[in-house]
Short mmCIF file of the N, C-alpha and C atoms (twelve columns), coordinates in Angstrom:
data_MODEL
# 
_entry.id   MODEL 
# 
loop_
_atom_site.group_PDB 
_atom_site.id 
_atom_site.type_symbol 
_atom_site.label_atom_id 
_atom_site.label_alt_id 
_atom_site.label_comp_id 
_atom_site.label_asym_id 
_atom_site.label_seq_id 
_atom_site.Cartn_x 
_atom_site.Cartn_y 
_atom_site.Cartn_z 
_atom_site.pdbx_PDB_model_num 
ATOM 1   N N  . UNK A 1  9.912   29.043  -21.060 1 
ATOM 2   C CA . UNK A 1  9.016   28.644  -20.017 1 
ATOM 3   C C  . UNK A 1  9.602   27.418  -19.310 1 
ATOM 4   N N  . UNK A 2  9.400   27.377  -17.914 1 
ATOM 5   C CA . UNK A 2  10.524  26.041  -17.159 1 
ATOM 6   C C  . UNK A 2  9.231   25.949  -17.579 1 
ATOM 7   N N  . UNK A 3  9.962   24.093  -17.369 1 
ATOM 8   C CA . UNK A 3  9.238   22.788  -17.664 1 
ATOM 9   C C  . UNK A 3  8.957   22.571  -15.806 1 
ATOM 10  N N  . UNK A 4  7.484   21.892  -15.881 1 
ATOM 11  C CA . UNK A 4  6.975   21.225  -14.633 1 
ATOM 12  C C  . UNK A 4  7.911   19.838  -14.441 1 
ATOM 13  N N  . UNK A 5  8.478   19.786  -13.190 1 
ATOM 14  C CA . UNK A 5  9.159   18.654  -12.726 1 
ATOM 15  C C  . UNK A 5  8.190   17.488  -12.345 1 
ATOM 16  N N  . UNK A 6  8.681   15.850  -13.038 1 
ATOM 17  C CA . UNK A 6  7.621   14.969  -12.744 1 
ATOM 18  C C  . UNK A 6  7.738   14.364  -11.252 1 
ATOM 19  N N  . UNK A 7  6.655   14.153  -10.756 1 
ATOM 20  C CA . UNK A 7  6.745   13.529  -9.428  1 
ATOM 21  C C  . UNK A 7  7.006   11.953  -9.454  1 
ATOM 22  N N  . UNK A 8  7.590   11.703  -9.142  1 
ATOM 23  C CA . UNK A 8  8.175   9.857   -8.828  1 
ATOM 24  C C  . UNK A 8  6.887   9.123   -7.913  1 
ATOM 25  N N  . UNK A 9  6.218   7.700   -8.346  1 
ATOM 26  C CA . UNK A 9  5.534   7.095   -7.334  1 
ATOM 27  C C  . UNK A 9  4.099   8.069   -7.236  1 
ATOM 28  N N  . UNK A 10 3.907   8.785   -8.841  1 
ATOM 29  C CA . UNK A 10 2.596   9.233   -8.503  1 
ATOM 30  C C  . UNK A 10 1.568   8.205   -9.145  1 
ATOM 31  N N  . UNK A 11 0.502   7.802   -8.537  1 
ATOM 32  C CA . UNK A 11 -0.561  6.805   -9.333  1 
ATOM 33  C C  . UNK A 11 -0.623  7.277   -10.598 1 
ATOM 34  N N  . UNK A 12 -0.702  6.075   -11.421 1 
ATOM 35  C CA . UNK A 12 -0.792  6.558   -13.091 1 
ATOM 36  C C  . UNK A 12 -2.556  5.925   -13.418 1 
ATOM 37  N N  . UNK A 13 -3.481  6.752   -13.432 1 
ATOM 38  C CA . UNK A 13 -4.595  6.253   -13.609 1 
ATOM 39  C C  . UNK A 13 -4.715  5.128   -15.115 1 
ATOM 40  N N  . UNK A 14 -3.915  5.532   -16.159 1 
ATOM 41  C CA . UNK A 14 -4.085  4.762   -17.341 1 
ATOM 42  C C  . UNK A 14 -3.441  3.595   -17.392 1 
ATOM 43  N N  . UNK A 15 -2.295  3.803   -16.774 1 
ATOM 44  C CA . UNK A 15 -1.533  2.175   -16.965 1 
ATOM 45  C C  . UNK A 15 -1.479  1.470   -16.038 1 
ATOM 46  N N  . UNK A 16 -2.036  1.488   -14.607 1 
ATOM 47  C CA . UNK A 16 -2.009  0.789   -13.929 1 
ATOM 48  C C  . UNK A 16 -2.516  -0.362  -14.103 1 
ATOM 49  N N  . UNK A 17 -2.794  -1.545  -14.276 1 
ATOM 50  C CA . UNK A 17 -2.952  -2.791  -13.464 1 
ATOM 51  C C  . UNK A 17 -4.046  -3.303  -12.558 1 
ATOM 52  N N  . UNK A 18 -5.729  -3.803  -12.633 1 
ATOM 53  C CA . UNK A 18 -6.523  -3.707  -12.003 1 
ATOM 54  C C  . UNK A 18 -6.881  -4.784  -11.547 1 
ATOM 55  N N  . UNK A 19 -7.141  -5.224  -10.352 1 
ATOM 56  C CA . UNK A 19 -8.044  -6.623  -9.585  1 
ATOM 57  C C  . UNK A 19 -9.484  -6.568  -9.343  1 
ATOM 58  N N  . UNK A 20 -10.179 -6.387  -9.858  1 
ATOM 59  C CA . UNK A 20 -11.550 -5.828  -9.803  1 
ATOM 60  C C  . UNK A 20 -11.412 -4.334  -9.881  1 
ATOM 61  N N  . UNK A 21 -11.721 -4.178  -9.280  1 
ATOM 62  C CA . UNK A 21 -12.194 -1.954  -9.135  1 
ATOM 63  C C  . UNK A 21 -10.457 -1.648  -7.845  1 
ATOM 64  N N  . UNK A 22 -9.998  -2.507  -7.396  1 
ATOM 65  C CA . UNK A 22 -8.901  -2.177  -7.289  1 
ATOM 66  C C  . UNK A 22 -7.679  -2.140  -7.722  1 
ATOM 67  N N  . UNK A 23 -6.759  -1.157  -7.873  1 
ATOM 68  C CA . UNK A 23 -5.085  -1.306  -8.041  1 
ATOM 69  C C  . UNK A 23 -4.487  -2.614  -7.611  1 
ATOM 70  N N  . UNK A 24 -3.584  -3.221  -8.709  1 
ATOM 71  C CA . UNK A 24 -3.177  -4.711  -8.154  1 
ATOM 72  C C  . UNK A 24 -2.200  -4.276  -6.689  1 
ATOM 73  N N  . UNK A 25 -1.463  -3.123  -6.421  1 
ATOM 74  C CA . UNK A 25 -0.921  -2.693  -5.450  1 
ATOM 75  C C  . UNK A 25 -1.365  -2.968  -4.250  1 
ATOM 76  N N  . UNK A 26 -2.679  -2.685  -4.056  1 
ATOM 77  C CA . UNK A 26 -3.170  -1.792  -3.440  1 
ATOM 78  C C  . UNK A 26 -3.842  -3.231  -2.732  1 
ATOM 79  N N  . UNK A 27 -4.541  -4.760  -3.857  1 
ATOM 80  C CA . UNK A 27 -5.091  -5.641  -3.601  1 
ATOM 81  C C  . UNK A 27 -3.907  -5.984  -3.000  1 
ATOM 82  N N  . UNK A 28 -2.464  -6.489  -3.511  1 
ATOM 83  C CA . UNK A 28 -1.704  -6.722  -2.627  1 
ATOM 84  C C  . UNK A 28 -1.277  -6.541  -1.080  1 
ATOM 85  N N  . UNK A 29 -1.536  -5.062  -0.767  1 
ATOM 86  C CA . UNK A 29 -1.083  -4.796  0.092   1 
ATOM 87  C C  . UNK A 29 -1.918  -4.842  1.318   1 
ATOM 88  N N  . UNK A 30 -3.303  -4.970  0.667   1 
ATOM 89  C CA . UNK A 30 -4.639  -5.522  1.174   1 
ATOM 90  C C  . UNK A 30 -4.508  -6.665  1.940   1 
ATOM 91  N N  . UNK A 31 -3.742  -7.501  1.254   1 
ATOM 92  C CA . UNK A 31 -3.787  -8.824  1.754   1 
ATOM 93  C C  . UNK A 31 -2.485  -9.030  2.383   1 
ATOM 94  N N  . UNK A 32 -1.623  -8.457  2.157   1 
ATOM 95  C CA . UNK A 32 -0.459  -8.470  3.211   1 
ATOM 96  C C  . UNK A 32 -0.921  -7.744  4.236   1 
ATOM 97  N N  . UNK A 33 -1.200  -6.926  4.261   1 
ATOM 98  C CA . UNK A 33 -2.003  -6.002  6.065   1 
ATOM 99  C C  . UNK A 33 -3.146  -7.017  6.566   1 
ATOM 100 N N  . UNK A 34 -4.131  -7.590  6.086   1 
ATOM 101 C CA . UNK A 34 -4.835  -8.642  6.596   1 
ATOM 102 C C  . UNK A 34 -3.951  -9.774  7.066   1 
ATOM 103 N N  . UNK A 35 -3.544  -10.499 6.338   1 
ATOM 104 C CA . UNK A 35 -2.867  -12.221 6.525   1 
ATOM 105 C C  . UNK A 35 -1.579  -12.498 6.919   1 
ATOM 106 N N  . UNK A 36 -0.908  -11.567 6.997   1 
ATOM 107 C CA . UNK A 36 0.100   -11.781 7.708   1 
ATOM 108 C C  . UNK A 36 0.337   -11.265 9.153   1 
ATOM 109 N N  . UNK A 37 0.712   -12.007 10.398  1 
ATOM 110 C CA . UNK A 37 0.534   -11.647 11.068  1 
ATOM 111 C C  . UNK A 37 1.781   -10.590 11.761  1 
ATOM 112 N N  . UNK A 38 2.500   -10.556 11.353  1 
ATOM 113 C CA . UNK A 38 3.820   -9.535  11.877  1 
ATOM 114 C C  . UNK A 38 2.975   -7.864  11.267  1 
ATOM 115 N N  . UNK A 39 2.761   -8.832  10.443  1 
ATOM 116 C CA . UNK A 39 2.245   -6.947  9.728   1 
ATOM 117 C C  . UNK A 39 1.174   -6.347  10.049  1 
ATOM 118 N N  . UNK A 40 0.059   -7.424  10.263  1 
ATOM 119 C CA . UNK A 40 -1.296  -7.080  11.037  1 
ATOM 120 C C  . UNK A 40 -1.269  -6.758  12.445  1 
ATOM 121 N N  . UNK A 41 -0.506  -6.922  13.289  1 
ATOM 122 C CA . UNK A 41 -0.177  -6.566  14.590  1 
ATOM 123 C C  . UNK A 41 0.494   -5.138  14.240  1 
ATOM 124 N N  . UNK A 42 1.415   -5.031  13.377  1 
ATOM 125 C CA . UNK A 42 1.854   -3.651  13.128  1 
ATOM 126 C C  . UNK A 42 0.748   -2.479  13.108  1 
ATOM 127 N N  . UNK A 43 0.147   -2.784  11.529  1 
ATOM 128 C CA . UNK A 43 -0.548  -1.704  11.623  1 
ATOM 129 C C  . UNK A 43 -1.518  -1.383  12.470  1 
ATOM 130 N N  . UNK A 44 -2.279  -3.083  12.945  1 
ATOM 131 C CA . UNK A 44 -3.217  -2.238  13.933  1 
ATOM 132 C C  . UNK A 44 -2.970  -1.468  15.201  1 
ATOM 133 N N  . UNK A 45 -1.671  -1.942  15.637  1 
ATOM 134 C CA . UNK A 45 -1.502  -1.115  16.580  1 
ATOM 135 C C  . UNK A 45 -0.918  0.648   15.753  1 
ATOM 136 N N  . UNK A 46 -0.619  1.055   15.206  1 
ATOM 137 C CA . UNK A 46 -0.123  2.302   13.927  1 
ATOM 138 C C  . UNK A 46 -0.912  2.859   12.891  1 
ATOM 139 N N  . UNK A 47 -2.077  2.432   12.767  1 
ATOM 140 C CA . UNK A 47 -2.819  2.529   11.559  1 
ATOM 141 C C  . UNK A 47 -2.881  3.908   11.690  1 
ATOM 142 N N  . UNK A 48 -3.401  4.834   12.581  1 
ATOM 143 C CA . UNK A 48 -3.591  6.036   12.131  1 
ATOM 144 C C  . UNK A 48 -2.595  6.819   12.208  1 
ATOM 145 N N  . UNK A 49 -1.773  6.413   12.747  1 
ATOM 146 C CA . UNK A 49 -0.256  7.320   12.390  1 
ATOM 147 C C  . UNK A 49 0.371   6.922   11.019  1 
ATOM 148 N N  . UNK A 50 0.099   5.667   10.154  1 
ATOM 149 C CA . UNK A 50 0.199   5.352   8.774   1 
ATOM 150 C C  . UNK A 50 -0.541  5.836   8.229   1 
ATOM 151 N N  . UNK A 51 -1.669  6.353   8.570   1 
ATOM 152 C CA . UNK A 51 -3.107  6.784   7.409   1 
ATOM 153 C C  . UNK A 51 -2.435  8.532   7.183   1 
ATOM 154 N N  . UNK A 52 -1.790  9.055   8.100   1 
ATOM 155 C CA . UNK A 52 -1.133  10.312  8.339   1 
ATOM 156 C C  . UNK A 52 -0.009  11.071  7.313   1 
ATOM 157 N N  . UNK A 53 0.891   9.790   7.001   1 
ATOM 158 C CA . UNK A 53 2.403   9.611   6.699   1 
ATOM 159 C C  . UNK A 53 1.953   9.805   5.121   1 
ATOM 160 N N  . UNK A 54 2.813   10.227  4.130   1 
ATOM 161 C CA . UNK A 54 2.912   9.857   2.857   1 
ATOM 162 C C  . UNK A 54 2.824   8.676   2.379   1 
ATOM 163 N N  . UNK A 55 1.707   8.622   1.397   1 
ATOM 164 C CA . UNK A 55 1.909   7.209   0.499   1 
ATOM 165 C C  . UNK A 55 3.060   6.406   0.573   1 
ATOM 166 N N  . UNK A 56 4.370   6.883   -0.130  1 
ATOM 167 C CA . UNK A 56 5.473   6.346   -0.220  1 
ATOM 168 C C  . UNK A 56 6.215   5.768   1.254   1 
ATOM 169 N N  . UNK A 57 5.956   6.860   2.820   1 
ATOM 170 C CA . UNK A 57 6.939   6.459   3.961   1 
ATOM 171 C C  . UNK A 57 5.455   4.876   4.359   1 
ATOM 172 N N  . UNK A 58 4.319   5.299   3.885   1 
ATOM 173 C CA . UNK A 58 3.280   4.264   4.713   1 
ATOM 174 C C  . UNK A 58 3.778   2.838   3.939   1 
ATOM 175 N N  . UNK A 59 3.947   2.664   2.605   1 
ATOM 176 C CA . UNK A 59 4.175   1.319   2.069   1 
ATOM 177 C C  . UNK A 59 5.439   1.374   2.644   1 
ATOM 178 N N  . UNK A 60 6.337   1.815   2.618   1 
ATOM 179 C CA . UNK A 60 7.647   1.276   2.900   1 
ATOM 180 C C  . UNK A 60 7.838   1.298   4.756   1 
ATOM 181 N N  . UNK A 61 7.342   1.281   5.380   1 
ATOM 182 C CA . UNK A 61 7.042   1.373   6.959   1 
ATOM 183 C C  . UNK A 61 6.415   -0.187  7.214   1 
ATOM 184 N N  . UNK A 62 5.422   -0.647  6.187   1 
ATOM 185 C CA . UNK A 62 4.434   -1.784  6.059   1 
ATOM 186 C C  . UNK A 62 5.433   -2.692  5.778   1 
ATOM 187 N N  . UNK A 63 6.102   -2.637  4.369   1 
ATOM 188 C CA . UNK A 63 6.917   -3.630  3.923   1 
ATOM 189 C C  . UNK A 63 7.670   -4.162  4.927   1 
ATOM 190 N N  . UNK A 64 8.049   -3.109  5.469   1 
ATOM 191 C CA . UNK A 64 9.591   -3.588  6.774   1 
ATOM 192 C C  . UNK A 64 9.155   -4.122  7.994   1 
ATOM 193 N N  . UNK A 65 7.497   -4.069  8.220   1 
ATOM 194 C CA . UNK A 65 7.360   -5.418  8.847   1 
ATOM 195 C C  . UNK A 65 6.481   -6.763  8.749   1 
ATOM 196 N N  . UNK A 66 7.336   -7.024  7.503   1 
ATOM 197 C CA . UNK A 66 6.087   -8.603  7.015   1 
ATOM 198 C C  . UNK A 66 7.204   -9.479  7.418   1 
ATOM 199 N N  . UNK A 67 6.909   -10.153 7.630   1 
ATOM 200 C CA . UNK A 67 7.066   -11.398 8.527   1 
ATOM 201 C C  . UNK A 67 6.960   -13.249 8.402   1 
ATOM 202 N N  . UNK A 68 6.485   -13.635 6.785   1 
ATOM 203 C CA . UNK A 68 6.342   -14.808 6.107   1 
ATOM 204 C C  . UNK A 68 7.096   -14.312 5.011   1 
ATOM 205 N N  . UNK A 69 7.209   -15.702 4.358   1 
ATOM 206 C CA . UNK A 69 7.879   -15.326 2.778   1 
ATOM 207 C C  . UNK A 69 7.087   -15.261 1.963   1 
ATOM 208 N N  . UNK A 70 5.652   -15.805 2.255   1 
ATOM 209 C CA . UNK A 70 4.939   -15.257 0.807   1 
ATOM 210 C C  . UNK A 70 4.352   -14.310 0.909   1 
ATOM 211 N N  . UNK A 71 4.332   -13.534 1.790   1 
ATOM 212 C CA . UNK A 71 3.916   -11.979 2.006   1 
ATOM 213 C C  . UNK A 71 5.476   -11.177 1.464   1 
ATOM 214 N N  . UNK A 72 6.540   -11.533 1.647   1 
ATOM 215 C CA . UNK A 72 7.536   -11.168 0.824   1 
ATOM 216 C C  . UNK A 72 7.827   -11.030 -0.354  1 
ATOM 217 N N  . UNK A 73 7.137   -12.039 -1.281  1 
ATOM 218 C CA . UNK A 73 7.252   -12.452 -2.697  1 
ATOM 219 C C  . UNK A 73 6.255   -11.418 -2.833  1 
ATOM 220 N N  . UNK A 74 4.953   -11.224 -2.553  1 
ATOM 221 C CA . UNK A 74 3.928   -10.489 -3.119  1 
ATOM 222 C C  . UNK A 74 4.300   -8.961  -2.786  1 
ATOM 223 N N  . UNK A 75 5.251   -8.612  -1.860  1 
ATOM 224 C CA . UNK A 75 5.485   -7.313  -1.594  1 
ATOM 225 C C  . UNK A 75 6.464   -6.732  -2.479  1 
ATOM 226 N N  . UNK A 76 7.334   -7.508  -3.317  1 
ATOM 227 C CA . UNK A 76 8.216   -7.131  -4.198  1 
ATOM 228 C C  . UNK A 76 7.021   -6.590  -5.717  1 
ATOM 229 N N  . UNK A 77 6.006   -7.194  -5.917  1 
ATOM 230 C CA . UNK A 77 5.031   -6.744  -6.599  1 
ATOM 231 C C  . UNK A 77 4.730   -4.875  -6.475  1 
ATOM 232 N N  . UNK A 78 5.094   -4.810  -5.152  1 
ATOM 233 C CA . UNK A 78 4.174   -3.486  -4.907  1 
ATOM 234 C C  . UNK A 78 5.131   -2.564  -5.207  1 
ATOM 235 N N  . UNK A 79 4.541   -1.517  -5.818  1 
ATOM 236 C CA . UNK A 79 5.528   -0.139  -5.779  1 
ATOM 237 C C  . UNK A 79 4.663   1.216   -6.370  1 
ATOM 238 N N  . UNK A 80 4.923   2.107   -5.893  1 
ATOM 239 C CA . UNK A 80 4.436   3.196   -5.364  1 
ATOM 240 C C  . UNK A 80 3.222   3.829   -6.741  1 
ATOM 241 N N  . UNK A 81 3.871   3.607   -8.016  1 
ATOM 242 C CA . UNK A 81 2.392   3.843   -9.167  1 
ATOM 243 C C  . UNK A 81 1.311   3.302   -9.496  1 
ATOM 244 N N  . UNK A 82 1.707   1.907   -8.711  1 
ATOM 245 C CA . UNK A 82 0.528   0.948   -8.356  1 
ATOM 246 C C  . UNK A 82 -0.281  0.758   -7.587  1 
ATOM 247 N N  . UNK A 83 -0.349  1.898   -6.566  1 
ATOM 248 C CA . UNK A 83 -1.167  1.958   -5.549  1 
ATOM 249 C C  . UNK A 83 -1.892  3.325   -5.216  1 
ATOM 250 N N  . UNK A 84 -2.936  3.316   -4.959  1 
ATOM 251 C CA . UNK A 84 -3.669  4.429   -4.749  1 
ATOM 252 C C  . UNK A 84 -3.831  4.801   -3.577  1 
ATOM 253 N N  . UNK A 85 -3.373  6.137   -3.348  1 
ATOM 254 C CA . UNK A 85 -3.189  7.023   -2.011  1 
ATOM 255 C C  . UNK A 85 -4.678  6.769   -1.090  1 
ATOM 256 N N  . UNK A 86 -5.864  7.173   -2.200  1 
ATOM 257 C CA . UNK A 86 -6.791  7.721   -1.436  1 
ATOM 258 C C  . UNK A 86 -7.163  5.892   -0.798  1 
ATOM 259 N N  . UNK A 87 -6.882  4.981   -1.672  1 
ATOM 260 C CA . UNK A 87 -7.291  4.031   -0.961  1 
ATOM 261 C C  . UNK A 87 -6.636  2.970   0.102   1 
ATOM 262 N N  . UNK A 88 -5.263  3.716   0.029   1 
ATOM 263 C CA . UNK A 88 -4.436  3.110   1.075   1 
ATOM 264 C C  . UNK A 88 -5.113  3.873   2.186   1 
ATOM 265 N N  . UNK A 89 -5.323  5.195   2.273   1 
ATOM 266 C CA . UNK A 89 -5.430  6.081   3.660   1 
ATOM 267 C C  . UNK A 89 -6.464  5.559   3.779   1 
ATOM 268 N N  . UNK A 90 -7.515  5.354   2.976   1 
ATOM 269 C CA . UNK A 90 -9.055  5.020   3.618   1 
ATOM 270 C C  . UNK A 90 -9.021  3.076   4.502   1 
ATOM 271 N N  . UNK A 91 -8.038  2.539   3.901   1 
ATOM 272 C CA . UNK A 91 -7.912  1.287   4.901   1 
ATOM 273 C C  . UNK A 91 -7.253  1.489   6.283   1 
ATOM 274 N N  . UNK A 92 -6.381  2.271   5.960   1 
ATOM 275 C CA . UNK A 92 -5.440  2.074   7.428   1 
ATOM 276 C C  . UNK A 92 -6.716  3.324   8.538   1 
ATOM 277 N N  . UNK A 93 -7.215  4.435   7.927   1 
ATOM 278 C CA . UNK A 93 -8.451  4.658   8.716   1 
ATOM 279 C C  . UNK A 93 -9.014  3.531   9.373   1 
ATOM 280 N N  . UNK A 94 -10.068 3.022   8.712   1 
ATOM 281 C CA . UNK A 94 -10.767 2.214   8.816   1 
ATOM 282 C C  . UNK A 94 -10.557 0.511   9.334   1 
ATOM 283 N N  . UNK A 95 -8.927  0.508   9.563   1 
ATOM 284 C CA . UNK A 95 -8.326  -1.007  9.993   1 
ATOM 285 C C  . UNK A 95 -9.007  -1.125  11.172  1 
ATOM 286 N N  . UNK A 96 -9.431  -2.428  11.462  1 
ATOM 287 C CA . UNK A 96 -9.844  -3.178  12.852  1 
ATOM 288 C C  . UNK A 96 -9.367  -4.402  12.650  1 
ATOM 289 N N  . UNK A 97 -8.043  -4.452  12.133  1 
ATOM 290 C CA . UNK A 97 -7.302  -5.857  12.765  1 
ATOM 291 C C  . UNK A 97 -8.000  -6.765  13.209  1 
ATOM 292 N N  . UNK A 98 -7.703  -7.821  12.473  1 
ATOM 293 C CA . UNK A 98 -8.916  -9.070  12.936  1 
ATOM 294 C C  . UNK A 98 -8.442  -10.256 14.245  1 
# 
């Protein structure tokens, strides 16, 4: 019987990492799309063409435009089992850039 091939960068519900009821990923990336402003001009002008894209092309599209260094330091935190799909798509929906 073939063996099922594992998918790379799929959320791991058991070992992830939590900030309240969210993925530490996910709080991260929360706050890099809010507070930084290279990146908050990004997505809001892109958000629903990011809410569209795969998990994996939307964080790495985000990353490449932050714009401070401590939105840098906290983005090296993020990576793809640490973050939850359904709740990345439901922000970049729902972004109204402040």
């Amino acid at each position: 019987m073939a063996r099922k091939a594992k998918r790379k960068g799929v959320f791991k519900r058991k070992t992830y990492r939590a900030y309240g009821t969210d993925p530490i990923g996910n709080h991260h990336l929360n706050i890099i799309m809010f507070n930084d402003e290279k990146a908050t001009n990004y997505v809001s002008r892109n958000n629903k063409a990011l809410a569209k894209l795969p998990k994996n092309d939307a964080i790495k599209l985000i990353k490449s435009h932050i714009g401070s260094p401590w939105a840098k330091e906290d983005a090296r935190k993020i990576k793809n089992e640490n973050v939850r799909a359904k709740d990345l798509k439901e922000t970049l929906r729902d972004f109204n850039g402040y």
